[in-house]
Structures are given as structure tokens and as C-alpha cells.
Tab-separated table of C-alpha atoms in Angstrom:
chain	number	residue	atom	x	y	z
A	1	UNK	CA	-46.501	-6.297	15.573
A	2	UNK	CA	-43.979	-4.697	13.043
A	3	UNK	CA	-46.241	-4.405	9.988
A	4	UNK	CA	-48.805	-2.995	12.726
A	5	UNK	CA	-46.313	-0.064	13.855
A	6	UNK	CA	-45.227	0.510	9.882
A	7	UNK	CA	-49.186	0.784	9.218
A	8	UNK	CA	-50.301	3.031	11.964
A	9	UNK	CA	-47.702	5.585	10.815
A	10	UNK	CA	-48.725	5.626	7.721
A	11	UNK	CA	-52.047	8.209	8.058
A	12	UNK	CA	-53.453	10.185	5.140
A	13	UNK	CA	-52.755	13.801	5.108
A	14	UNK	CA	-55.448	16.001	6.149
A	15	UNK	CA	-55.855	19.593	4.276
A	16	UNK	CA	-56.430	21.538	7.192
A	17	UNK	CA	-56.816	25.493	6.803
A	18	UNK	CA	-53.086	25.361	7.316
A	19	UNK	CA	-52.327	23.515	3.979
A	20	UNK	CA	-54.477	25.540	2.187
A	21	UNK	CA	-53.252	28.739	3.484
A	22	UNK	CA	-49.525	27.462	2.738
A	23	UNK	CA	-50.682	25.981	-0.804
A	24	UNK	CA	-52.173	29.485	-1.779
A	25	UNK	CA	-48.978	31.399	-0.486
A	26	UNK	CA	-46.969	28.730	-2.894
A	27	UNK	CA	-48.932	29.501	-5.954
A	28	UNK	CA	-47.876	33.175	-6.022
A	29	UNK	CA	-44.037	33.174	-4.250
A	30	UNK	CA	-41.176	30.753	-5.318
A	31	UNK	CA	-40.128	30.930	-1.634
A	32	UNK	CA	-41.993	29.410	0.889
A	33	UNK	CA	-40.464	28.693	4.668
A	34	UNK	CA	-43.036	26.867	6.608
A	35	UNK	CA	-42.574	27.337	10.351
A	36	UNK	CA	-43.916	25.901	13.518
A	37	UNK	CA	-43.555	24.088	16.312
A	38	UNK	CA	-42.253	20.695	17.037
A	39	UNK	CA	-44.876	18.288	15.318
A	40	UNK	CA	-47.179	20.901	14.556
A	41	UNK	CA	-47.612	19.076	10.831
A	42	UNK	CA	-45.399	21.675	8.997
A	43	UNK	CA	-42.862	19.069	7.528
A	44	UNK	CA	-46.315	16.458	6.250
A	45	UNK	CA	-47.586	19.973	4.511
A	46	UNK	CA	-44.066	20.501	2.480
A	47	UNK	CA	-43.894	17.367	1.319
A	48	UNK	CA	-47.739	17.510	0.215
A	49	UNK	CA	-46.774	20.360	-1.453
A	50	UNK	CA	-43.622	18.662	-2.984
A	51	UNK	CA	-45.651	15.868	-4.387
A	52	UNK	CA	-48.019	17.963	-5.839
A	53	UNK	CA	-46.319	20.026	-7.701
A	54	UNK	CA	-43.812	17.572	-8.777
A	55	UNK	CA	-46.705	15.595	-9.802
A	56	UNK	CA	-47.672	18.656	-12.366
A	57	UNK	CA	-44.296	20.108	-13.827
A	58	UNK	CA	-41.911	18.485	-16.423
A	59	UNK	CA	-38.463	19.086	-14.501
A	60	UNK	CA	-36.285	17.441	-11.787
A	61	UNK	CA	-37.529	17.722	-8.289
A	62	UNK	CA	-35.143	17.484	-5.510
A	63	UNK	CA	-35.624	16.643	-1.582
A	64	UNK	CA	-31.561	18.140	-0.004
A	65	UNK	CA	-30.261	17.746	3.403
A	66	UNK	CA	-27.310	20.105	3.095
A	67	UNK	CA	-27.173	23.849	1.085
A	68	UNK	CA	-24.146	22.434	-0.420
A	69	UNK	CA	-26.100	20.066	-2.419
A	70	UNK	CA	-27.130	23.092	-4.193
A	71	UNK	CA	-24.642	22.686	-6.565
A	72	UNK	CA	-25.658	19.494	-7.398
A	73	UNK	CA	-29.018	20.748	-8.844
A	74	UNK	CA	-28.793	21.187	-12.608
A	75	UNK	CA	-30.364	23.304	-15.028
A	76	UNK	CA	-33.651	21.685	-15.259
A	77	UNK	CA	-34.471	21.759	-12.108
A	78	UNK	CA	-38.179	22.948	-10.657
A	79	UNK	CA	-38.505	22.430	-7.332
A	80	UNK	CA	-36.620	22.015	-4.094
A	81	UNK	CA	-37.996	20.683	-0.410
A	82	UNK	CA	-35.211	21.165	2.046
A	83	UNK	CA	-36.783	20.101	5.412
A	84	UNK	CA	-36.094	21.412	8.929
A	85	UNK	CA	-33.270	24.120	6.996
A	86	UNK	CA	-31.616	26.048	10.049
A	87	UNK	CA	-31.721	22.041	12.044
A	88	UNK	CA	-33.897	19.793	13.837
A	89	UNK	CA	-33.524	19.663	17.353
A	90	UNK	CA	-31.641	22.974	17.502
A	91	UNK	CA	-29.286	25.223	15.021
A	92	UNK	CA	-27.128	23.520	13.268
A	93	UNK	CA	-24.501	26.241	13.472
A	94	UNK	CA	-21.868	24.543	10.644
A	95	UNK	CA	-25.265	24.347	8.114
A	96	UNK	CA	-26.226	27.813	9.129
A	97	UNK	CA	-22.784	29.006	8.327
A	98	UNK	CA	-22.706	27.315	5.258
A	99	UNK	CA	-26.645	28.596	4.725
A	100	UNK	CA	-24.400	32.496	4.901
A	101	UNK	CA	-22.551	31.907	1.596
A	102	UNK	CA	-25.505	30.165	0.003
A	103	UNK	CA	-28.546	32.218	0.364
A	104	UNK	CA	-28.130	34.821	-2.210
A	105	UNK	CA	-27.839	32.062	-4.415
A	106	UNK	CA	-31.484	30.716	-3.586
A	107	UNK	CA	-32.617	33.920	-4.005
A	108	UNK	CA	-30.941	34.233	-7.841
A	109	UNK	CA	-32.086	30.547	-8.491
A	110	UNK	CA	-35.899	31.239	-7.215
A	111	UNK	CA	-36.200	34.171	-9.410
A	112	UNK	CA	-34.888	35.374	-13.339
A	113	UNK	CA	-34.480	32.545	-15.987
A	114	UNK	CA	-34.592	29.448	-13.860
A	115	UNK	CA	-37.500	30.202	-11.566
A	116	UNK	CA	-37.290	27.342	-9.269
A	117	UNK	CA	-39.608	26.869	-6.482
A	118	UNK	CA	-38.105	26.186	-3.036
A	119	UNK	CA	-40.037	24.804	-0.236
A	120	UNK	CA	-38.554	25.070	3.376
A	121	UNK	CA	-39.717	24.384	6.687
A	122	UNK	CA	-37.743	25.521	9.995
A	123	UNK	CA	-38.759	25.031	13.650
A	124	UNK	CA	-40.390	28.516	14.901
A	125	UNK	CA	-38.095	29.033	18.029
A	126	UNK	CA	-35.034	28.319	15.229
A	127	UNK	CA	-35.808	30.668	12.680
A	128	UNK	CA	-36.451	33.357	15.165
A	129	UNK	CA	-32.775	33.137	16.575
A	130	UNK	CA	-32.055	33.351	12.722
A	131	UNK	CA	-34.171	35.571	11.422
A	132	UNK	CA	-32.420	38.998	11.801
A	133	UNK	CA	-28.916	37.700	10.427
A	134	UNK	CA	-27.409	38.804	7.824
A	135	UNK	CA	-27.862	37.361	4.175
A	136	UNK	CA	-30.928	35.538	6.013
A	137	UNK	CA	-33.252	38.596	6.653
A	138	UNK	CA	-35.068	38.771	3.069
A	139	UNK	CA	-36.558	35.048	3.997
A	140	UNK	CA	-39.205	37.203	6.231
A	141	UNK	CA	-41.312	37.652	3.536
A	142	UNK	CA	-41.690	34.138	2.571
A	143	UNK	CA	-42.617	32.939	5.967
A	144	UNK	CA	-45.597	31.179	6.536
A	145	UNK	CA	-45.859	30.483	10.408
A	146	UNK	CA	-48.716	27.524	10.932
A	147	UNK	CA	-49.211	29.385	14.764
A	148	UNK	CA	-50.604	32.215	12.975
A	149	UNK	CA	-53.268	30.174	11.475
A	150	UNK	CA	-55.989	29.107	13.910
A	151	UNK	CA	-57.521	25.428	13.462
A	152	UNK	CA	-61.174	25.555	12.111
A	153	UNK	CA	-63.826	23.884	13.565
A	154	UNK	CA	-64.174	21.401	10.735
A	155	UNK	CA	-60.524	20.932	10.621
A	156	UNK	CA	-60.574	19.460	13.987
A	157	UNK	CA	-63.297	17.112	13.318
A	158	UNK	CA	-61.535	15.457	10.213
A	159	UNK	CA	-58.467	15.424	12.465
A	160	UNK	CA	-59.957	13.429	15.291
A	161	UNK	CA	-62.138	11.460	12.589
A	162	UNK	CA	-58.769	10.475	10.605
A	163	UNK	CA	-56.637	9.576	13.495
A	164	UNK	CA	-59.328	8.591	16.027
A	165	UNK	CA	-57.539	9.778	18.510
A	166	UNK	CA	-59.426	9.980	22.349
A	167	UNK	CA	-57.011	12.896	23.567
A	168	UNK	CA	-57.825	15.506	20.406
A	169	UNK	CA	-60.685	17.216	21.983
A	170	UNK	CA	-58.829	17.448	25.297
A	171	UNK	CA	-58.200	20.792	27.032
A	172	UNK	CA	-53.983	20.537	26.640
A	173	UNK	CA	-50.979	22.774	26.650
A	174	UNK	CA	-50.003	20.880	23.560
A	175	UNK	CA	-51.333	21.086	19.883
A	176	UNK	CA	-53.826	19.536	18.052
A	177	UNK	CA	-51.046	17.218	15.973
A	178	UNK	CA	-48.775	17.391	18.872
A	179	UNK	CA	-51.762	15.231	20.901
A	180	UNK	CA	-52.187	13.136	18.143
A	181	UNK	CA	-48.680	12.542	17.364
A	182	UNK	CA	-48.202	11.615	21.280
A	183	UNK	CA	-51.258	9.256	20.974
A	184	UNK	CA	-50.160	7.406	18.176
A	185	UNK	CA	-46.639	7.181	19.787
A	186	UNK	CA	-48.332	5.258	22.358
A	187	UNK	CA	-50.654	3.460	19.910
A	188	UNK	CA	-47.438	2.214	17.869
A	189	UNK	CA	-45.344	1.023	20.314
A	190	UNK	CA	-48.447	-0.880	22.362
A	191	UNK	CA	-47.712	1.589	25.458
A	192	UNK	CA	-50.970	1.181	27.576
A	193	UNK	CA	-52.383	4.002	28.747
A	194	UNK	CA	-55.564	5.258	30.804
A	195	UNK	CA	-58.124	6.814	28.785
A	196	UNK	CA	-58.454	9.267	31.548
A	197	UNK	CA	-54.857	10.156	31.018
A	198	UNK	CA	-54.075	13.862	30.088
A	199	UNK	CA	-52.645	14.667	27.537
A	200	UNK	CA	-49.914	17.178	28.561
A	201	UNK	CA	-46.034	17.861	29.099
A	202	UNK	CA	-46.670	17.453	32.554
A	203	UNK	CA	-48.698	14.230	32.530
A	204	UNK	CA	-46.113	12.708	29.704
A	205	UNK	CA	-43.406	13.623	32.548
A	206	UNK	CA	-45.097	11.432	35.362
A	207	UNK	CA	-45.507	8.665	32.678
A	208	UNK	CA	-41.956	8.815	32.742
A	209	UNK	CA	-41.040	8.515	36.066
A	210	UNK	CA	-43.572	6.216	36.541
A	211	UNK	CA	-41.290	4.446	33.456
A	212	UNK	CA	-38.133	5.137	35.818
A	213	UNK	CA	-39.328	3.508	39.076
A	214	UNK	CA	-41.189	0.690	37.487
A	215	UNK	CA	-39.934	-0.372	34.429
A	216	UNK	CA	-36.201	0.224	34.277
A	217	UNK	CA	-35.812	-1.830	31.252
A	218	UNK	CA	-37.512	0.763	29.095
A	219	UNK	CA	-36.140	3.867	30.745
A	220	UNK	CA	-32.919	2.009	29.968
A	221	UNK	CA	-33.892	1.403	26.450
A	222	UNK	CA	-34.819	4.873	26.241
A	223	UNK	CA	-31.779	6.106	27.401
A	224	UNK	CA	-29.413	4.394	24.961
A	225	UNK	CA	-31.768	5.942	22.351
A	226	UNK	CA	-31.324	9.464	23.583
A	227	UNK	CA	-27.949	8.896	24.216
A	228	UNK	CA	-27.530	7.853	20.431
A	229	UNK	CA	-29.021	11.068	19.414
A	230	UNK	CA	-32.474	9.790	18.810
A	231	UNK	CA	-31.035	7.543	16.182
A	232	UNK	CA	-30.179	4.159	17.401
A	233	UNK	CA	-29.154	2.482	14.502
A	234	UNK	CA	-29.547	-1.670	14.813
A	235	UNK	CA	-26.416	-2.509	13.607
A	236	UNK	CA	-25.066	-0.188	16.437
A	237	UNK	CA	-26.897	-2.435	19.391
A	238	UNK	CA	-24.006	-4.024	21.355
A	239	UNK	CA	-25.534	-4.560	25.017
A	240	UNK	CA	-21.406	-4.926	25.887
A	241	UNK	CA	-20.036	-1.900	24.581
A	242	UNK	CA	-18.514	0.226	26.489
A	243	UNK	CA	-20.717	3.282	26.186
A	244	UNK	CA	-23.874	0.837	26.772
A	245	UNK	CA	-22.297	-0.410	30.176
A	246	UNK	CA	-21.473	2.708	31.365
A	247	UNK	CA	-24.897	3.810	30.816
A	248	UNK	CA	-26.278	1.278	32.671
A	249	UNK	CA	-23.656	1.253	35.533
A	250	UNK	CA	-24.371	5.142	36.010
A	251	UNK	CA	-27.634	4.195	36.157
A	252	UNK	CA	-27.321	1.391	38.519
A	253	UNK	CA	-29.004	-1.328	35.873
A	254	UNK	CA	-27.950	-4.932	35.984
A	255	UNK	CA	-28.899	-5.513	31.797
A	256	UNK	CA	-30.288	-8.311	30.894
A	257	UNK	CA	-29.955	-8.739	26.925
A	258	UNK	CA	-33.354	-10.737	25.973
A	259	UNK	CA	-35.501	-8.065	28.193
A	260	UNK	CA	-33.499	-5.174	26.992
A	261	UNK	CA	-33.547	-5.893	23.355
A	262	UNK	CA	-37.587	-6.325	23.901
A	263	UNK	CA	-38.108	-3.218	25.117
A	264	UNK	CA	-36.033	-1.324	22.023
A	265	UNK	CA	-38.711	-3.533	19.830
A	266	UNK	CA	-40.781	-0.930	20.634
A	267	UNK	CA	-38.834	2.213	19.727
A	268	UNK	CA	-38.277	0.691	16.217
A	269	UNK	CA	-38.495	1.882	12.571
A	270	UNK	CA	-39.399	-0.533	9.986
A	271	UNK	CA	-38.232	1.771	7.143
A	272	UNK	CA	-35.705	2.768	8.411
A	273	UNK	CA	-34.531	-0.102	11.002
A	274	UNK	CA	-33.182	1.935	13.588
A	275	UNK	CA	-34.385	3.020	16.750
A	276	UNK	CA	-35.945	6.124	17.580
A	277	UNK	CA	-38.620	8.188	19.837
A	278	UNK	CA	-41.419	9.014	16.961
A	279	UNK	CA	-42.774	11.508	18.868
A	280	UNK	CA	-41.024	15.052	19.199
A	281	UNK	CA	-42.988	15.662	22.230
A	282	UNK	CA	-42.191	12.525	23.915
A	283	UNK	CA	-38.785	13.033	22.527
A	284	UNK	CA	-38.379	16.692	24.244
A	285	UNK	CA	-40.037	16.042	27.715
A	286	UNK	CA	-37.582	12.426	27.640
A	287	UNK	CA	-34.328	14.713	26.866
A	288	UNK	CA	-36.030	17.288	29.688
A	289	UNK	CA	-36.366	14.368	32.441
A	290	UNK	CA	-33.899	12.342	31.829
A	291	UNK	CA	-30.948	15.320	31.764
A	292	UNK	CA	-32.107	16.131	35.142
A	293	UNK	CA	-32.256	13.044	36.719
A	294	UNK	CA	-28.574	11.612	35.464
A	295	UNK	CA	-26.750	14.572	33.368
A	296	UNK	CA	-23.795	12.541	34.040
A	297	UNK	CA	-24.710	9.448	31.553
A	298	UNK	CA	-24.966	12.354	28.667
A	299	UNK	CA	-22.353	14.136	29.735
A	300	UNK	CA	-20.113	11.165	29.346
A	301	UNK	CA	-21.424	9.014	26.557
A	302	UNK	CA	-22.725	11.925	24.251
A	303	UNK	CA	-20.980	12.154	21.258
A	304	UNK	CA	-19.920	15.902	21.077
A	305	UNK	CA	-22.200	16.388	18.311
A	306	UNK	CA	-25.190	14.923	19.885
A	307	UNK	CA	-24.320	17.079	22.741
A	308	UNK	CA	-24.399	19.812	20.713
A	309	UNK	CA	-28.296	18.824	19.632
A	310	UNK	CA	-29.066	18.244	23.210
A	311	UNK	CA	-27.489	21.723	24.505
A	312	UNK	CA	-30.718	23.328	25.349
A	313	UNK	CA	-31.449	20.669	27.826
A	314	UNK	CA	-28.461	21.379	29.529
A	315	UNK	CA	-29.205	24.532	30.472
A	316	UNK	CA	-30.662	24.390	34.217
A	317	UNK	CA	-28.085	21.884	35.836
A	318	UNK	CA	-26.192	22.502	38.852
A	319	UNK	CA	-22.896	23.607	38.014
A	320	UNK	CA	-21.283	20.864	38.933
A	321	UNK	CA	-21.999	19.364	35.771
A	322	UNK	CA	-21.505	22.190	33.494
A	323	UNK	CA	-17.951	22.301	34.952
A	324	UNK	CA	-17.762	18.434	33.515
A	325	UNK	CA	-19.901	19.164	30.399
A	326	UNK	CA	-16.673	22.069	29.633
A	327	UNK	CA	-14.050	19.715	30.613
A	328	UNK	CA	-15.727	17.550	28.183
A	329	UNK	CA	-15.733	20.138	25.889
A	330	UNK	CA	-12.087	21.268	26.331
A	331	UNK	CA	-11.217	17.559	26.303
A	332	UNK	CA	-12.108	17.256	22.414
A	333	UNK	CA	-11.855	21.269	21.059
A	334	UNK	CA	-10.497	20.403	18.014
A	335	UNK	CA	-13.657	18.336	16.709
A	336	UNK	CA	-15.510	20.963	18.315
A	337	UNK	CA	-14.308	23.752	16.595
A	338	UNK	CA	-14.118	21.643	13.037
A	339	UNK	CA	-17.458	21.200	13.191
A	340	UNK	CA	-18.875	23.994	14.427
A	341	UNK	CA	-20.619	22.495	17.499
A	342	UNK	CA	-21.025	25.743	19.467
A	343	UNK	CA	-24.339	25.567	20.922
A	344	UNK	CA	-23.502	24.185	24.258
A	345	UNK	CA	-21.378	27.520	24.525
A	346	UNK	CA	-24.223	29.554	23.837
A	347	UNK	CA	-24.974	29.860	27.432
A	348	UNK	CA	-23.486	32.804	29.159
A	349	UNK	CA	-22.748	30.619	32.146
A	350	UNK	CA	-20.934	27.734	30.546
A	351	UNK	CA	-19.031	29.745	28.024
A	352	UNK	CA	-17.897	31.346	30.957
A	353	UNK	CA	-16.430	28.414	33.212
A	354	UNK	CA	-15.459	26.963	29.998
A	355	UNK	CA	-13.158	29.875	29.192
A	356	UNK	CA	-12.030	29.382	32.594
A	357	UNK	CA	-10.822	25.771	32.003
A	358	UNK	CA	-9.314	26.832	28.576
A	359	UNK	CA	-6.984	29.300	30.602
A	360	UNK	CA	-4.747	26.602	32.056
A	361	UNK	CA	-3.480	26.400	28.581
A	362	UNK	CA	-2.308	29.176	26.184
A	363	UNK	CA	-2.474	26.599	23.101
A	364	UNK	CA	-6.071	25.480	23.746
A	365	UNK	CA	-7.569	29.247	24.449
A	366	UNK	CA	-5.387	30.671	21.696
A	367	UNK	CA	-6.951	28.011	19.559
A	368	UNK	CA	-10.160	29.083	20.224
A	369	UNK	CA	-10.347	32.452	20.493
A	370	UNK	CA	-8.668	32.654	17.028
A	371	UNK	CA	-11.647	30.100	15.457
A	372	UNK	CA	-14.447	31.411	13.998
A	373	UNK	CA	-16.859	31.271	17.256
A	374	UNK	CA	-16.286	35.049	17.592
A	375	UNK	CA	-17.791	35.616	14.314
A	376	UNK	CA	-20.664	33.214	14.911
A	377	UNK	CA	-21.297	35.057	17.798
A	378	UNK	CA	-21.247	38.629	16.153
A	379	UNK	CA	-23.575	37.026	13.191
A	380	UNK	CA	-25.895	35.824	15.417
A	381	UNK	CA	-26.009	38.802	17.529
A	382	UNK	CA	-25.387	37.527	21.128
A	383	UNK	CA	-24.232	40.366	22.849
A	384	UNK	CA	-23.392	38.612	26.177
A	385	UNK	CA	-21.163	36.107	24.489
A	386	UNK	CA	-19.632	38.847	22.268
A	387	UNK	CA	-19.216	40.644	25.327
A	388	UNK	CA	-17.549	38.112	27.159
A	389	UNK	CA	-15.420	37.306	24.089
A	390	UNK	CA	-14.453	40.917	23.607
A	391	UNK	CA	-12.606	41.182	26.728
A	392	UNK	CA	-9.967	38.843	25.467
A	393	UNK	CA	-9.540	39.546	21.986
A	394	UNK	CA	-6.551	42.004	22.113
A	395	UNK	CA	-4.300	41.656	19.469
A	396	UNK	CA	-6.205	39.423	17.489
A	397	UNK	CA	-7.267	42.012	15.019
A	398	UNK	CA	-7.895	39.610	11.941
A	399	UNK	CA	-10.114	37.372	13.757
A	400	UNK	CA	-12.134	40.996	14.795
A	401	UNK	CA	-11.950	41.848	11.143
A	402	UNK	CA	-13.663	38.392	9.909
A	403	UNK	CA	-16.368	39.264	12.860
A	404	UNK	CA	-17.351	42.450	11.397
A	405	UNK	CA	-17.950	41.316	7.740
A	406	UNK	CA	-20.407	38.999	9.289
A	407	UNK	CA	-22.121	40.892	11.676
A	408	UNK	CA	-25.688	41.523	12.143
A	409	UNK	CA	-25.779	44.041	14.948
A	410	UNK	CA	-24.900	47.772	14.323
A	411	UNK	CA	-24.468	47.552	18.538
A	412	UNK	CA	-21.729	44.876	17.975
A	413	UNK	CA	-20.564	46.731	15.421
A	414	UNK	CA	-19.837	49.029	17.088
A	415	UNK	CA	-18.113	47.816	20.242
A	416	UNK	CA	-16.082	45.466	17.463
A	417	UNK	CA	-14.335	48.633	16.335
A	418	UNK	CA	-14.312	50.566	19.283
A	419	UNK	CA	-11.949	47.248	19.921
A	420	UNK	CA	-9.682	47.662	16.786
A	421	UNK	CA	-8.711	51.343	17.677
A	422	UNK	CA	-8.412	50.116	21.400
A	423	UNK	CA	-5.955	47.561	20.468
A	424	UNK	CA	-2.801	48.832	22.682
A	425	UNK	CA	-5.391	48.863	25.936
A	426	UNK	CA	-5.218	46.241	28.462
A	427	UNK	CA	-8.829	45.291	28.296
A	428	UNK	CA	-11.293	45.497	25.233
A	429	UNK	CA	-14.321	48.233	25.592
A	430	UNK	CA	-17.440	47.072	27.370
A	431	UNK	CA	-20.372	46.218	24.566
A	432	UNK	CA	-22.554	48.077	26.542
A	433	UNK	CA	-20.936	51.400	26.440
A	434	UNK	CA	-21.074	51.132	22.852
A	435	UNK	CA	-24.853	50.246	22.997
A	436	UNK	CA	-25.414	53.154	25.468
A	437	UNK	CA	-23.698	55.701	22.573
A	438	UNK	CA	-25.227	54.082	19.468
């Protein structure tokens, strides 16, 4: 059953209109940043591209996971594929930072004596939050969005002939490789399913529940995956842990170790023997539905920076739990602010009760007002947060200082200054008078 999951996985690449308009674009830029949605095919189409020309040039060729293994790259270097750039799931605010010192340097590298070629994909919604920021804004012109380019008719057909899959042709609210991604998901892991089943978020969401009433094993199993961060490693499977237990005791699941390990069987990856959801899809409407139904387990077992991957999905519960998901917070700021795991406060609402919580003690709110979220903020251009920040930033002029280098928005410019001259007042000036005079 193994080898059969490692084989289905293994499909041949299909060179839809997409590739080719990507491969084109490639053969007359340096830079190319490949965007799309989740398991739209735009990470299969870099490293196609990758191979290819790797496959042609006399140089080293280099796959990185980090900008700072830019240094690494010596002078005969050629090409560079640096997948999912700005983060997978969602920003990964300490690369992104790091991304801000480093991207004039891919723009030297890409161009003059050394002419390297760097290939870079980024989930659409991601790069959009990025786009506008500064030191980031002259990747525009190297973006190749796959949503701009419609699937022909013939691409479709080698599609469903390739992957043989009974959803492609499908009326759905998903894409063509999103279906087919879903399909094999189910096809891999020996999930039956109706061949009147549609394929949709929707449809994928009452498979799950159905999942949740029926077969609590593998909602179980898939919980301990989420709560791993989609990344279960085998060696990490202890059905006594603590973390496990309290998973299952939150859920109210009496484990029972030969059915439970069973059910992971069919989450894993041969190559790279851990567990995981394959499917980003499945993965996203699982994060969606089970957040909602027990925000507690995540909220309490989450590693902070798993939480931080998960944020988005925390965004519609009661608050309640945001007021635990900020203790939680509060509870480890240090780590927080270390690494740079900021996106759960990227939500006007929990920054806000979490700023609250922080105000029972001076050290912990002096700590991080004075850390660099302020500038994050003012980089990114989030004018509620900056707002919200604003109002409490008197006297620390040399965090406000560090803000404005980075900024992106003349509007928070603006107010930032407006807040240096207004140091002696008892409350910082309002963001939106300065946007209403600019």
C-alpha cells in the first residue's frame, strides 16, 4: 500500500498554456515570481523550469529555503529556485524581514556580471499583502500570476487524460489541479468516495464531519497532524505524550494505539516519512473545520509558531477564545517576539484584547511595544494596527524612528511624524487625521 501511495504521487508534468507562458517569460527576464493559488501547479512549473535549465547551463544550480542562504551561493552560480518565498501557509514575517535587507541584492546578482537566473513562486493572496512594500515593489514586473492565464481546451483534456481523474470536468468552485490534487488525495490514502461526490469546499467540509461523527479515529489522526503543523514527523508519534492526550481528552477520544496508528498510515510520506495532509485544499477546509469545532485543542497544543501559520483560521472565533489565544500569546512573548511570529496579531480585534492583557504588566507591554512589531506594521502598511499602536508610543521615539526607515505608506508616514513632534502630548495623533490632510 506504501509503494502504491509513493507511485500515485509521482505524475508526469503536463505543459499546460501556463508552463509555456511562464517558460517564455523566463527566456527573456532573470526574474521570474510565479504566483497562484494554493495547488494551482505553480511550484511543479518552477521546478520544471529548474530542471531544465539546469539541465542546459555549465554552473551550480541551487534550490534555498531561507534568503540568508544567499550568501552561500558562490561565484559560479546560474540559477536559483526558492519556492513559496514570502511562506507557505501564510507570511512568514521573520523571512520577509530578512527578504527587506536581501532584495537589492537579488536584484544586483540577477543582473551585471553574474547574471543569475532566479525562479520564485509565492502564494497570490501572499504576495499581494507584500507587494507594495518597500525594497519589494520592483518584483511587479517579474510576476507571472497562473490566474491570469485561462486553461485551454486541450490543456484540460491532457489533464484529465494524465491523472484520470472523474471530478476534472466537474462544475467546482475549485481549480482544475486543485480537483485533481483533492482526487488523488483521496486516491492515495484509499479514502472511498462516491463518484457522485462534488468536488467542492463545501462538499470536502461534509466529508469531514461526516469523518467527525463516524470515524473519530481519523478525525483524531487528523488532528494530531494539524496540530503538528501539517508535519507529523514519525519519530514524533508518542500516543502518551502529553500534548497527544490532551488532544484527545479535549476531544473526548478514548485512543486506542493499534487503530490510531492505522489511521495515520494513511496520512504518510514515503520520502519523507512523516505525516502530512497532501492536499492544500483538504489541508485548508481541515484547519477551517476543525478550528471551529474545538479552537481550544489548537489553542493549547499549538506550538506558537504553528499558531502563527494557522492565524488566519483563527480569525472568526468567539472571543472567548481569542482572549485565551492572547493569554497564550502573552504567556510566551519572548519567543514570540524572537521570532517574529506576529501574524496572529494582525487582527485588529486580537491585537486589541491582547494589548489589553499586556497592560497588567509594565515589563511585558514595554517589551513589546519597544520590539520591532511597530515597524512591521508601518512596512506592511496596516493602518489599523499602526493606528492602534500609535496611541501608545509616547516617548518611544527610537522605536518611531526605526518605523519610518521602513515604511511603505506616505499616510503612515505621516501620522509617524506628526507623532515625533507630538511627543510631550498625552495621546499620539489619530492616523486618520493625517490621511484626511495628506
Amino acid at each position: 500500500m506504501a509503494e502504491k501511495r509513493s507511485n500515485l504521487r509521482r505524475q508526469a508534468f503536463i505543459k499546460t498554456s501556463q508552463y509555456i507562458k511562464c517558460r517564455s517569460f523566463l527566456d527573456s527576464h532573470n526574474i521570474i515570481l510565479i504566483t497562484g493559488d494554493a495547488a494551482s501547479g505553480k511550484t511543479s512549473i518552477a521546478k520544471t523550469l529548474f530542471k531544465e535549465r539546469k539541465g542546459r547551463i555549465s554552473g551550480d544550480c541551487f534550490q534555498i529555503q531561507s534568503p540568508e542562504e544567499l550568501r552561500l551561493i558562490g561565484s559560479s552560480a546560474k540559477v536559483v529556485l526558492f519556492d513559496d518565498v514570502f511562506g507557505r501557509y501564510a507570511e512568514d514575517i521573520s523571512m520577509t524581514s530578512v527578504w527587506y535587507s536581501q532584495m537589492e541584492k537579488i536584484r544586483q546578482m540577477s543582473s551585471g556580471s553574474r547574471n543569475i537566473v532566479f525562479i520564485l513562486t509565492s502564494a497570490e493572496d501572499i504576495f499581494f499583502r507584500c507587494k507594495d512594500r518597500k525594497h519589494f515593489n520592483f518584483l511587479q514586473k517579474y510576476v507571472v500570476p497562473l490566474s491570469s492565464i485561462e486553461l485551454g481546451k486541450d490543456d484540460c483534456e491532457n489533464v484529465m487524460k494524465e491523472i484520470r481523474c472523474p471530478y476534472a470536468a466537474s462544475p467546482s468552485d475549485l481549480g482544475l489541479f486543485q480537483i485533481c490534487g483533492v482526487w488523488t488525495f483521496f486516491e492515495n490514502q484509499q479514502i472511498p468516495v462516491d463518484r457522485t461526490f462534488k468536488m467542492s469546499r463545501a462538499s470536502i467540509d461534509k466529508f469531514l464531519e461526516k469523518v467527525l461523527q463516524k470515524e473519530k479515529d481519523m478525525f483524531f489522526a487528523i488532528l494530531i497532524i494539524l496540530v503538528s503543523g501539517n508535519n507529523l514527523s514519525k519519530k514524533d508519534v508518542n500516543l502518551k505524550s502529553p500534548k497527544i492526550k490532551r488532544v484527545a481528552k479535549l476531544i473526548g477520544y478514548n485512543i486506542d494505539k493499534g487503530i490510531v496508528t492505522r489511521a495515520l498510515q494513511k496520512f504518510e510520506l514515503i520520502e519523507e516519512n512523516t505525516y502530512s495532509i497532501s492536499s492544500f485544499v483538504i489541508f485548508d477546509v481541515a484547519c477551517t473545520f476543525s478550528i471551529k469545532h474545538y479552537p481550544d485543542v489548537f489553542i493549547e497544543t499549538c506550538e506558537l509558531d504553528v499558531l502563527d501559520k494557522l492565524s488566519k483560521y483563527f480569525e472568526t472565533i468567539d472571543e472567548e477564545h481569542v482572549e485565551k489565544l492572547c493569554q497564550r500569546l502573552s504567556s510566551d512573548l519572548d519567543r514570540l517576539i524572537g521570532h517574529k511570529l506576529y501574524n496572529p496579531l494582525k487582527n485588529v480585534r486580537t491585537l486589541r484584547i491582547f494589548l489589553e492583557i499586556l497592560s497588567n504588566c509594565e515589563e511585558k507591554k514595554d517589551k513589546f511595544l519597544n520590539s520591532d512589531f511597530l515597524w512591521f506594521t508601518c512596512w506592511s502598511g496596516s493602518d489599523l494596527i499602526t493606528e492602534s499602536l500609535l496611541r501608545r508610543m509616547t516617548g518611544r521615539n527610537v522605536v518611531i524612528e526605526k518605523a519610518i526607515e521602513g515604511c511603505s505608506s506616505e499616510v503612515i508616514l505621516t501620522a509617524l511624524k506628526k507623532c515625533l513632534r507630538a511627543d510631550d502630548s498625552p495621546q499620539s495623533p489619530n492616523i486618520y487625521e493625517a490621511m484626511r490632510k495628506y
